[in-house]
Amino acid sequence: MPHIVLENSNQTQDAFNAITPFAKKIEGGMLKVLDKYINASLQTALIESLAIENGKNQSFFVQVTQKPSSLTVRLLPLTDPEKTDGVKTIMALIAKQIKDANPAITYGKNNLADFLID
């Protein structure tokens, strides 16, 4: 399962506030973050996303979960999209928005190194 750990941050609320919906045109399609939601305990955020690649549309949620000293960005298992380059790029763009909001945040363990943007 693709994921990105963001070290030196454990505030889901701050990450939630840093995420801005976007639309990015790519070759053969479009990547979009449409909306965002946070649970009542402020521990988990869901980011509604859409990847349109070569005529195939995939709607899914990216989940941001609070850990003791980090945040984890991953796909919500209930939506389980095909792990295309577009889906992975959306995850990396969300992680970058969170990272850019706080200079102390660094990329930790992940399996999306080819998609991460410094």
Short mmCIF file of N, CA, C and O in Angstrom, two decimals, residues 1-4 88 91 108-115:
data_model
loop_
_atom_site.label_atom_id
_atom_site.label_comp_id
_atom_site.label_asym_id
_atom_site.label_seq_id
_atom_site.Cartn_x
_atom_site.Cartn_y
_atom_site.Cartn_z
N MET A 1 0.86 -1.19 0.00
CA MET A 1 0.00 0.00 0.00
C MET A 1 0.90 1.23 0.00
O MET A 1 1.76 1.37 0.87
N PRO A 2 0.70 2.14 -0.94
CA PRO A 2 1.53 3.35 -0.96
C PRO A 2 1.29 4.22 0.28
O PRO A 2 0.16 4.35 0.75
N HIS A 3 2.37 4.78 0.81
CA HIS A 3 2.25 5.64 1.98
C HIS A 3 3.48 6.55 2.08
O HIS A 3 4.52 6.27 1.50
N ILE A 4 3.28 7.64 2.82
CA ILE A 4 4.36 8.59 3.10
C ILE A 4 4.25 8.98 4.56
O ILE A 4 3.18 9.40 5.02
N LYS A 88 -0.56 8.03 -7.19
CA LYS A 88 0.65 8.25 -6.39
C LYS A 88 1.08 9.71 -6.42
O LYS A 88 1.54 10.25 -5.40
N MET A 91 -1.02 11.72 -3.98
CA MET A 91 -0.55 11.51 -2.61
C MET A 91 0.71 12.35 -2.34
O MET A 91 0.82 12.98 -1.29
N GLY A 108 9.72 10.89 5.93
CA GLY A 108 10.24 9.71 6.61
C GLY A 108 10.08 8.49 5.74
O GLY A 108 10.20 8.58 4.51
N LYS A 109 9.75 7.37 6.35
CA LYS A 109 9.58 6.12 5.61
C LYS A 109 8.47 6.30 4.58
O LYS A 109 7.43 6.90 4.85
N ASN A 110 8.72 5.77 3.39
CA ASN A 110 7.70 5.82 2.34
C ASN A 110 8.06 4.82 1.26
O ASN A 110 9.17 4.31 1.22
N ASN A 111 7.11 4.56 0.40
CA ASN A 111 7.39 3.73 -0.77
C ASN A 111 6.99 4.47 -2.05
O ASN A 111 6.61 3.86 -3.04
N LEU A 112 7.10 5.80 -1.99
CA LEU A 112 6.76 6.65 -3.14
C LEU A 112 7.92 7.61 -3.48
O LEU A 112 7.68 8.72 -3.96
N ALA A 113 9.13 7.20 -3.24
CA ALA A 113 10.29 8.08 -3.42
C ALA A 113 10.35 8.70 -4.81
O ALA A 113 10.75 9.86 -4.96
N ASP A 114 9.93 7.97 -5.83
CA ASP A 114 9.98 8.51 -7.19
C ASP A 114 8.96 9.62 -7.43
O ASP A 114 9.05 10.33 -8.43
N PHE A 115 8.00 9.78 -6.53
CA PHE A 115 6.95 10.77 -6.71
C PHE A 115 7.07 11.96 -5.77
O PHE A 115 6.39 12.97 -5.97
#
